[in-house]
Short mmCIF file of C-alpha atoms in Angstrom, two decimals:
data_model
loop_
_atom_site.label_atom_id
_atom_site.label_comp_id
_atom_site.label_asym_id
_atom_site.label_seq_id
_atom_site.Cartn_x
_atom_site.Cartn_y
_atom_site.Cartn_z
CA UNK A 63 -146.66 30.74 -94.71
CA UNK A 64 -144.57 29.24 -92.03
CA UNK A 65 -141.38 31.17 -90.56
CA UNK A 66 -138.41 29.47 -90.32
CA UNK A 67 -136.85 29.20 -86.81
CA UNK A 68 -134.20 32.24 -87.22
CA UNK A 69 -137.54 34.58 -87.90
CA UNK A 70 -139.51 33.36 -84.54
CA UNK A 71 -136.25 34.15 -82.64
CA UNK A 72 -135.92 37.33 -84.43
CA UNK A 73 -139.58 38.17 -83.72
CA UNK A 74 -139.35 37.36 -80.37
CA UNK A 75 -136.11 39.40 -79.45
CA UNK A 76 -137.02 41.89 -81.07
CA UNK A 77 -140.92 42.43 -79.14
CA UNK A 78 -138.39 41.86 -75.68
CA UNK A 79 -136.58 44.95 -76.81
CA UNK A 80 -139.51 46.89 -77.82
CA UNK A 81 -141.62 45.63 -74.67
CA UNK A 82 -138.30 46.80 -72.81
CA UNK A 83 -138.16 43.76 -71.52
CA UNK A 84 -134.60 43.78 -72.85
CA UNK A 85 -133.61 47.44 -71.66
CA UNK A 86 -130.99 49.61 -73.87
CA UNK A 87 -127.47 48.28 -72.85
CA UNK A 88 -128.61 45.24 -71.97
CA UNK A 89 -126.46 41.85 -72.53
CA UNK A 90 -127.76 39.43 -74.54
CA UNK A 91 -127.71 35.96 -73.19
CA UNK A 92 -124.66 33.53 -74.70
CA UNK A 93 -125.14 32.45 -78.31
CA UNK A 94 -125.29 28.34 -76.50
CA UNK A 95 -128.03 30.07 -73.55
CA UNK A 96 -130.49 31.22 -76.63
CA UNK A 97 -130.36 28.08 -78.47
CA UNK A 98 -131.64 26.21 -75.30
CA UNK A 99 -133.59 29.29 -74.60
CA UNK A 100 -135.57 28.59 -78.38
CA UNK A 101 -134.67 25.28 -79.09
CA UNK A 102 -132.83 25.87 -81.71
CA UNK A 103 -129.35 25.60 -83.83
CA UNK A 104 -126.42 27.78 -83.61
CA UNK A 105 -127.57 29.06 -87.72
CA UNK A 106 -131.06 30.08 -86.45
CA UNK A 107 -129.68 31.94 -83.59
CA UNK A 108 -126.59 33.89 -85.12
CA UNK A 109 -128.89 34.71 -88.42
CA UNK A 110 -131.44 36.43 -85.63
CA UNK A 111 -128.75 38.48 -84.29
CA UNK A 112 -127.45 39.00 -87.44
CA UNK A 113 -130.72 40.52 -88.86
CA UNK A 114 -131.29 42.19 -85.31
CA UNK A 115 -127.79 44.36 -85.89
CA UNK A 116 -128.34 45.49 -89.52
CA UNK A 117 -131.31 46.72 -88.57
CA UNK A 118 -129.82 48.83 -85.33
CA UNK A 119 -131.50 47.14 -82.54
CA UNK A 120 -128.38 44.81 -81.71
CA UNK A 121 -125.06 45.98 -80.90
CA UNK A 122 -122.00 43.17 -81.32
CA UNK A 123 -118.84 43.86 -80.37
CA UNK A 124 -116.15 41.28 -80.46
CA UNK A 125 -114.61 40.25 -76.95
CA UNK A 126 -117.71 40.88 -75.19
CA UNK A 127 -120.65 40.29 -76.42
CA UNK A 128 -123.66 41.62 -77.87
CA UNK A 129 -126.08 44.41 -76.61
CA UNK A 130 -129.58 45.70 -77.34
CA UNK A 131 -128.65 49.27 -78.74
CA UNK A 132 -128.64 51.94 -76.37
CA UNK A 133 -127.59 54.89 -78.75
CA UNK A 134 -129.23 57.93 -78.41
CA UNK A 135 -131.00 59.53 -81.02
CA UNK A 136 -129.38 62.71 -81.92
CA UNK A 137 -131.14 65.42 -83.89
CA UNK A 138 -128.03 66.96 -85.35
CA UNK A 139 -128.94 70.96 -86.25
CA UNK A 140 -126.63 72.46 -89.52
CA UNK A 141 -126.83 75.44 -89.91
CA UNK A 142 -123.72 78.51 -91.04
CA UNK A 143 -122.68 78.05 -87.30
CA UNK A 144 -122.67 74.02 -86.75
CA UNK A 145 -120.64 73.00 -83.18
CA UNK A 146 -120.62 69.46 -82.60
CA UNK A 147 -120.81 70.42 -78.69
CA UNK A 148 -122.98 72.67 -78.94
CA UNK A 149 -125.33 70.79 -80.61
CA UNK A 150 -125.32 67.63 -78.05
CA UNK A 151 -125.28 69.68 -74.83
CA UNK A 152 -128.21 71.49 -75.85
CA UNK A 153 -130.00 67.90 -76.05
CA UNK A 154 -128.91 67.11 -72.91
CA UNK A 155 -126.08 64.76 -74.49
CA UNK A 156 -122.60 64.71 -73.09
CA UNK A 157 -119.98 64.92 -76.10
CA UNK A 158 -116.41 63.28 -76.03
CA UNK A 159 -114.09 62.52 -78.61
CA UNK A 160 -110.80 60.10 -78.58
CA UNK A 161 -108.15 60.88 -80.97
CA UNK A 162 -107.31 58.28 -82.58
CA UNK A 163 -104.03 59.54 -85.33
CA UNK A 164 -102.29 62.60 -86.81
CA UNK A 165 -100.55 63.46 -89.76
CA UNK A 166 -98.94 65.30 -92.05
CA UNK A 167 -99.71 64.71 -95.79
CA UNK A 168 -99.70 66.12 -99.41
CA UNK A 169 -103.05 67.49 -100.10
CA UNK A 170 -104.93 64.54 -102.04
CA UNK A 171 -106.98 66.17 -105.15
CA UNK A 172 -110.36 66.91 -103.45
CA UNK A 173 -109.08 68.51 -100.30
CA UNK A 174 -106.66 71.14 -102.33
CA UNK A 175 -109.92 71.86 -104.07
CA UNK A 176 -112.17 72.24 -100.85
CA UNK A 177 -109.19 74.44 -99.38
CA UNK A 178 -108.38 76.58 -102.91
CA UNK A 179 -104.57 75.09 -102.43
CA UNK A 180 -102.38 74.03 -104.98
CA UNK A 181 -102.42 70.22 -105.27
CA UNK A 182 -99.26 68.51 -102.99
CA UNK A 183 -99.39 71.57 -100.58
CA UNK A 184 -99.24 69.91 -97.25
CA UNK A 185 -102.43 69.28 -94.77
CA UNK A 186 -102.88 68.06 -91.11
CA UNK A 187 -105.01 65.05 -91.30
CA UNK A 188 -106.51 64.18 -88.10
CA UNK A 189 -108.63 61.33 -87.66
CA UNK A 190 -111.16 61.45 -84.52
CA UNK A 191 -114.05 59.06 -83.12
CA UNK A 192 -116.56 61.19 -81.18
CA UNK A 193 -119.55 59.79 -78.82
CA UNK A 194 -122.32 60.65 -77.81
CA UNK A 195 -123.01 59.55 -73.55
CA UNK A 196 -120.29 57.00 -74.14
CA UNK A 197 -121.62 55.51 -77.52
CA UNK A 198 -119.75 56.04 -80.80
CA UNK A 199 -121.40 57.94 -83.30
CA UNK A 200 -119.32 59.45 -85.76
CA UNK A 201 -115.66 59.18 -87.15
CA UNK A 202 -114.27 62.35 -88.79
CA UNK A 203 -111.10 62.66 -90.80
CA UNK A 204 -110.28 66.81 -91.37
CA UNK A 205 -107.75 68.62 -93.35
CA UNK A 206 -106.01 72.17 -92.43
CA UNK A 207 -102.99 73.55 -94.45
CA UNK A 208 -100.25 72.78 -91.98
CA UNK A 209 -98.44 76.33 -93.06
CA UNK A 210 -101.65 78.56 -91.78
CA UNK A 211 -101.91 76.11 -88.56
CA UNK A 212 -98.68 74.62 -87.93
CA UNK A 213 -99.27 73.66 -84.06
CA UNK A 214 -103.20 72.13 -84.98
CA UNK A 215 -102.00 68.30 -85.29
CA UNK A 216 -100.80 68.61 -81.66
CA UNK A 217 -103.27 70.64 -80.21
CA UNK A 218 -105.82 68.49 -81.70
CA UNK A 219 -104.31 65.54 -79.88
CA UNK A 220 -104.91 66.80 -76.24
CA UNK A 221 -108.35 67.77 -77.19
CA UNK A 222 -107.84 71.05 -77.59
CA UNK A 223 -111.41 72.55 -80.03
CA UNK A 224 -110.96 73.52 -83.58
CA UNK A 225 -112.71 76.88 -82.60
CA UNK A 226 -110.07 77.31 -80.20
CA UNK A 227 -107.05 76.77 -82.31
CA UNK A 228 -108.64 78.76 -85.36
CA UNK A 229 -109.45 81.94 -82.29
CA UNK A 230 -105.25 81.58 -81.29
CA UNK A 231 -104.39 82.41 -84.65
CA UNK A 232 -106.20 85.44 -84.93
CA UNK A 233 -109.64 83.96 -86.81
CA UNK A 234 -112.79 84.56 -84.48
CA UNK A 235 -115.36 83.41 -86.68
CA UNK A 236 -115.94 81.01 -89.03
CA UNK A 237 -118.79 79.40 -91.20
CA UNK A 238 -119.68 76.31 -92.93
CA UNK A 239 -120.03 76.73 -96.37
CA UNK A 240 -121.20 73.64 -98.08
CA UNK A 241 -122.39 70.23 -96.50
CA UNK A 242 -123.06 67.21 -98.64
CA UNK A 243 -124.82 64.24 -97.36
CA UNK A 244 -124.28 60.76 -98.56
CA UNK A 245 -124.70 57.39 -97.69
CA UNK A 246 -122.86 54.16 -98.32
CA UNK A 247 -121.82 50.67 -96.59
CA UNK A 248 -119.51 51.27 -94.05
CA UNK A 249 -115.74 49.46 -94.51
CA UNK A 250 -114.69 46.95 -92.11
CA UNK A 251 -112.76 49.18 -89.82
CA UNK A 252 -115.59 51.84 -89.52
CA UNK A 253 -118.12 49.83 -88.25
CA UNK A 254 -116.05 48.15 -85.88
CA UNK A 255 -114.74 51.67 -84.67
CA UNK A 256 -118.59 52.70 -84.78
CA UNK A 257 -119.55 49.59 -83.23
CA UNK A 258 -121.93 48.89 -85.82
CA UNK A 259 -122.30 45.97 -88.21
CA UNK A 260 -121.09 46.22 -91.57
CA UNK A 261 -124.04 45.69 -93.34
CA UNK A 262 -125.92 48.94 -91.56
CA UNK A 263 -125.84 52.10 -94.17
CA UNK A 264 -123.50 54.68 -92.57
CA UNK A 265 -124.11 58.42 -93.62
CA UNK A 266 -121.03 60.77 -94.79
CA UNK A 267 -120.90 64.27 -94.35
CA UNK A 268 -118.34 66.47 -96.02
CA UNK A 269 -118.19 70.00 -95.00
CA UNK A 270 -115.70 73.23 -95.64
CA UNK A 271 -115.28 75.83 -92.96
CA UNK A 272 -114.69 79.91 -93.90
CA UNK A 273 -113.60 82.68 -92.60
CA UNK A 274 -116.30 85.66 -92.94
CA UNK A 275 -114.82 86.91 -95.85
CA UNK A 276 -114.83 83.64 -97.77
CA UNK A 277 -111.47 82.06 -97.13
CA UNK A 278 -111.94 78.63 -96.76
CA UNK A 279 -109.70 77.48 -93.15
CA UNK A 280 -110.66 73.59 -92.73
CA UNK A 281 -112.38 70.70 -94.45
CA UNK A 282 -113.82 67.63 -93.01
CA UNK A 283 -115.50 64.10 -93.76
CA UNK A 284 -117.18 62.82 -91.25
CA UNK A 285 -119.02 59.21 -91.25
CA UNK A 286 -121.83 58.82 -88.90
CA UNK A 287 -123.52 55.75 -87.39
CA UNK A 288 -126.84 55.85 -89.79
CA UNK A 289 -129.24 54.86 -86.93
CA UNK A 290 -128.11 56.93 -84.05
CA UNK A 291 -128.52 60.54 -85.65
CA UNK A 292 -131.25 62.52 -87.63
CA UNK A 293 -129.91 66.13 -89.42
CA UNK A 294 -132.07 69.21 -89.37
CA UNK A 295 -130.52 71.23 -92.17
CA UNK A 296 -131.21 75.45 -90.91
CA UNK A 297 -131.98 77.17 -94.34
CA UNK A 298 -131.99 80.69 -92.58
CA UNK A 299 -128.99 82.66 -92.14
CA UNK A 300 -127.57 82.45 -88.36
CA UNK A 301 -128.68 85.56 -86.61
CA UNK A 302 -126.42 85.93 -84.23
CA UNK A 303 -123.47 87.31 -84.95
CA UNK A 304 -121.29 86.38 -82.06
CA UNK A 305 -118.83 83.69 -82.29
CA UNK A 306 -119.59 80.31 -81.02
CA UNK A 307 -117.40 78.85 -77.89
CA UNK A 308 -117.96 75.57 -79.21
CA UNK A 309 -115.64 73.45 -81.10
#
């Protein structure tokens, strides 16, 4: 059966970027430069890309162009003790994270229940993006009863770790107790944030933090760039009892 002309150039950009002929980070030349480049119409070449993006090998962000992917693949370890920093600076990654707003709200429904708190009681809701060597990877949205951590949604904003604020106010440990894994198209705003194309599965974590004796401190979702990370759920207890430095 003969391919049509968006399939060649598909075919063909995508054996450049596997050949590394097209490195990671690389530009793509203008939409106008690869229809000269294949002979071909404006439809061909933008339904290439197109396909190239949903399946994670093209990167298009608005303004500037379009990229071959250069995301890292992160094997992301959960386990009773998970640190996001910890867990990228052991792979040699370098973790940031940009804040991007913070909140006070009434505790919607499923967060009272994650945090045992009457429904209404008010929550900090901070929403973060978080990269991994300067490429988005993961947006999380978390909830802490604004009573127990009144000074969080500030701290929070000049980057100060979760670990950090929970050790200032007297809690020196703390555990995840239940993770859920899900996945789903991403909306509109995440995959732009995640620099992503909207039609590329995103995977959503939801997780509940503890105190050793049960008391649940902090719950999070977190949606993560689907073809940039790989999770390695630790079925063993932590054996190391020392709290973590890691936020």
């Amino acid at each position: 059966m003969q391919r049509d002309s968006w399939q060649i150039i598909r075919d063909r950009l995508a054996g450049d970027i596997a050949s590394g002929k097209l490195a990671p980070g690389a530009r793509l030349p203008t939409e106008p430069e690869l229809c000269a480049a294949f002979g071909a119409g404006r439809h061909s070449v933008r339904r290439a890309v197109s396909a190239l993006a949903v399946e994670g090998k093209l990167r298009v962000e608005q303004g500037r162009g379009t990229f071959v992917e250069a995301a890292p693949l992160i094997t992301y370890q959960i386990g009773r003790r998970t640190r996001f920093r910890q867990n990228l600076l052991e792979q040699g990654i370098a973790p940031t994270g940009e804040h991007l707003s913070a909140e006070i709200i009434p505790a919607p429904a499923r967060v009272a229940q994650a945090l045992g708190l009457a429904e209404e009681t008010l929550v900090h809701r901070i929403l973060r993006r978080s990269f991994a060597d300067g490429v988005p990877i993961n947006l999380g949205m978390a909830f802490h009863e604004a009573a127990l951590f009144p000074d969080l949604g500030a701290r929070r904003a000049t980057g100060t770790s979760v670990t950090e604020i929970y050790r200032d106010h007297g809690i020196t440990d703390y555990f995840r107790k239940r993770t859920t894994i899900f996945t789903r198209r991403p909306e509109p705003d995440e995959a732009r944030l995640l620099s992503q194309h909207v039609d590329h599965p995103v995977m959503v974590l939801t997780k509940t933090d503890v105190t050793a004796d049960g008391r649940a401190i902090g719950y999070s979702e977190a949606v993560w760039a689907g073809d940039r990370v790989q999770f390695s759920i630790d079925t063993l207890d932590d054996p190391d009892p020392s709290p973590s430095s890691q936020g």
